[in-house]
Amino acid sequence: MASASKPLSGVTNGGAQKLCVGQVDSIMAVTKKKLVDLYTRTLKVRLFEEKVWDLFGENLVPGTLHLYLGQEAVAAGVTAALKKSDWVQSTHRGHGHVVAKGADMKAALAELLGKRTGSCKGKGGSMHITEFKAGVLGATGVVASGLPIAAGAALSCQMRGTKEVVACFFGDGASNNGTFGESLNMSAIWKLPVIWIVENNFYAMGTPITLTCPSQSIAQRAEAYCIPSCVVDGNNAVEVYEATLEAVKRAREGGGPSLIECQTYRMRGHSRFDPAKYRPKEEVDFWLSKDAVETIQNIALEKKALTKKEAKDIRRKLQKEVDIAADFAVKSEYPEPQEVLDDVFAEVA
Amino acid sequence: MPEKTYRDALKEGLREEMLRDERVFIMGEDIGRNWGGAFKVTKGLAEEFGDDRVRDTPISENAIVGAALGAAITGMIPVAEIMFGDLITLAMDQVCNQAAKMRYMFGGQTSVPLVMRSVFGGGKNLASHHSQSLEAWFMHTPGLKIAVPSFAYDVKGLIKTAIRDPNPVMFFEHKLVYDRKEEVPDEEYLIPFGKARVHREGDDVTIWGTFLMVHKAIEAADELAKQGISAEVIDPRTLVPLDRKTLIDSVKKTGRLVLVTEETKTGATTAEIAAIVQEEAFDWLDAPIKRVNAPDTPVPFSPPLEQVFIPDKDRIISAVREIV
Ligand SMILES: Cc1ncc(C[n+]2csc(CCOP(=O)(O)OP(=O)(O)O)c2C)c(N)n1
Ligand SMILES: [Mg+2]
């Protein structure tokens, strides 16, 4: 089997057009308040996912799980650049997107446990975790199926004359599906206010990207559709945030779509029972050394946006929120059998 | 009352809804000003409403439906056109996994006011990729409503109802009925979903069918009348929701049922209707239910072959005579 380790050893800018400004200078420009925001979002997603992992260990989570552990900086950086009224389109690995966008963690955890208090009343679970009123268009079990929906939501923002934008998350694997080409093309010809966020974690289940992608980056593909793109360190929330900010500005001003490839890595296997033995140890160690939470915490401390004590206080507060949410989820009731028939159709007015 | 073609009646319905609600827009391949739709249904609408609201798209069926869906859940009311019903295969994920399931799997958080128009049927020698009748596939997908108008009056009233429905509606037309005329009022009217239209009343046999086969069934009924057999002809007009009552009441009256559609036989809508009737009216049946369908083959090209593929009046009459 081809080794995936070579191009994975660090962030590459595989010939992609540069969209983001240089890293070091730009971090200076990010306000202290925003650094705290980025730290908080990244950590919140981490603590949420650790709780999910614990609940799963207690056998309270039915079905399968695609944990977001390791990729937190992507959801944090992207959503920190959005307004509440903006939209995100999620994937099968969606917990992080939903939590970072500001969904209610109680309803989110209850959903994962299949409870009637869940955001989808227990009808969706992990792969369809969604909170519409927080601006999440939906998580989807079909890889790459979110791209056309995101394009359409962006079309709607444009036609309704709002200044809303849509950020669409998808994986490296998804970028090999036909919807990628169809949707990028559509977004480019109509100058849609959409930001394509590739979460390149270098694997689609067990298949390394070296077996499925001929180019050094996925961002390169955007060029064929005349879409500006860049590659960023997806474990660095500040880099993700800055690239997104620029893309959001372009989208809001009518400048059309952008694509941001966030290079990142799963801390765990693909899904519930995957021990991820197919990944070389050096590669895993390299990425674990670039931990998303530590990275943003170090930047925030270094830039004096936070003191160690403040960082700890934030952690304690978030942990408490997550614990309360878990308690709520565990104590909630399962749906009643007759609820199986609810919500197939909306009532006709 | 003025006579209008099915095509013009449909366009009138679309136009009225676009005038009524500016959230309504149409998107699809070649529907705009250069072509006006492969079957000319949208001709003139781009000139009236602009290229934004009558939007030509790239040949990207999955993205056409997906984008319409994304627009539908964020405040617009899209009518997505897929040029031929056969090409919905390229958009099956967005239709069946996304649009149909979105409300349910998200626990009622959103509704999907989306209309997907397309066209079925043979009779134009367009062979295997442009002639199929695939409505049963969508009947098998919970979460989709399905309209199957066969007459000009119905197509106008039903498209307006479809556009106002907060759920995904598959709106299927038939190639050979676009030019058929019927009296269609100029005044606004809506036709509710789930209400069949009874074209002929009769006592001896019920004939239930869709699309062009409704027209064939009416011809058959008129000929059977001359032979002393009184046939009732029912056009469901929508498959989901389905007007069971009109059908079951009719079977209870006639005791005999012939089902006729242009679909290939196995797994067709006719199979489902037969199952419903034996569940709900078994004791009233005086004879086996007869199905008149196309054979289980792809749609052939050559005119004499296509002619045997598509059921006709004579096959309906023979089926009736076998059980009456
Ligand atoms: C269309 C489709 N094909 C296959 C699958 C099975 N599957 C689920 S996740 C996955 C890998 C997806 O990889 P990627 O897009 O890189 O996302 P990641 O899991 O790495 O976050 C596959 C093949 C699916 N759900 N949908
Ligand atoms: Mg991947």
XYZ file of C-alpha atoms and ligand atoms in Angstrom, chain A residues 92-93 141-143 171-174 201 203-205 270, ligand 1:
40
model
C -21.029 13.337 8.492
C -18.317 14.631 10.833
C -24.728 11.042 5.845
C -24.004 11.152 2.134
C -20.469 12.346 1.526
C -13.654 16.445 3.411
C -10.778 15.610 1.115
C -12.709 12.490 0.145
C -15.772 14.549 -0.756
C -7.435 15.261 7.073
C -7.800 10.184 4.723
C -11.212 9.140 3.534
C -11.905 6.297 5.937
C -12.695 7.372 11.132
C -21.489 9.124 -1.134
C -20.912 8.317 -0.031
N -19.998 7.367 -0.299
C -19.443 6.646 0.700
C -19.816 6.864 2.002
C -19.153 6.097 3.151
N -18.224 7.039 3.821
C -18.583 7.707 4.927
S -17.417 8.786 5.420
C -16.391 8.357 4.158
C -15.059 9.032 4.010
C -15.223 10.486 3.791
O -13.983 11.080 3.695
P -13.791 12.637 3.763
O -14.719 13.307 2.812
O -12.346 12.921 3.589
O -14.267 13.039 5.229
P -13.652 12.578 6.621
O -14.359 11.331 7.029
O -12.200 12.357 6.438
O -13.963 13.689 7.553
C -16.971 7.377 3.371
C -16.334 6.760 2.193
C -20.806 7.829 2.240
N -21.279 8.062 3.466
N -21.324 8.562 1.230
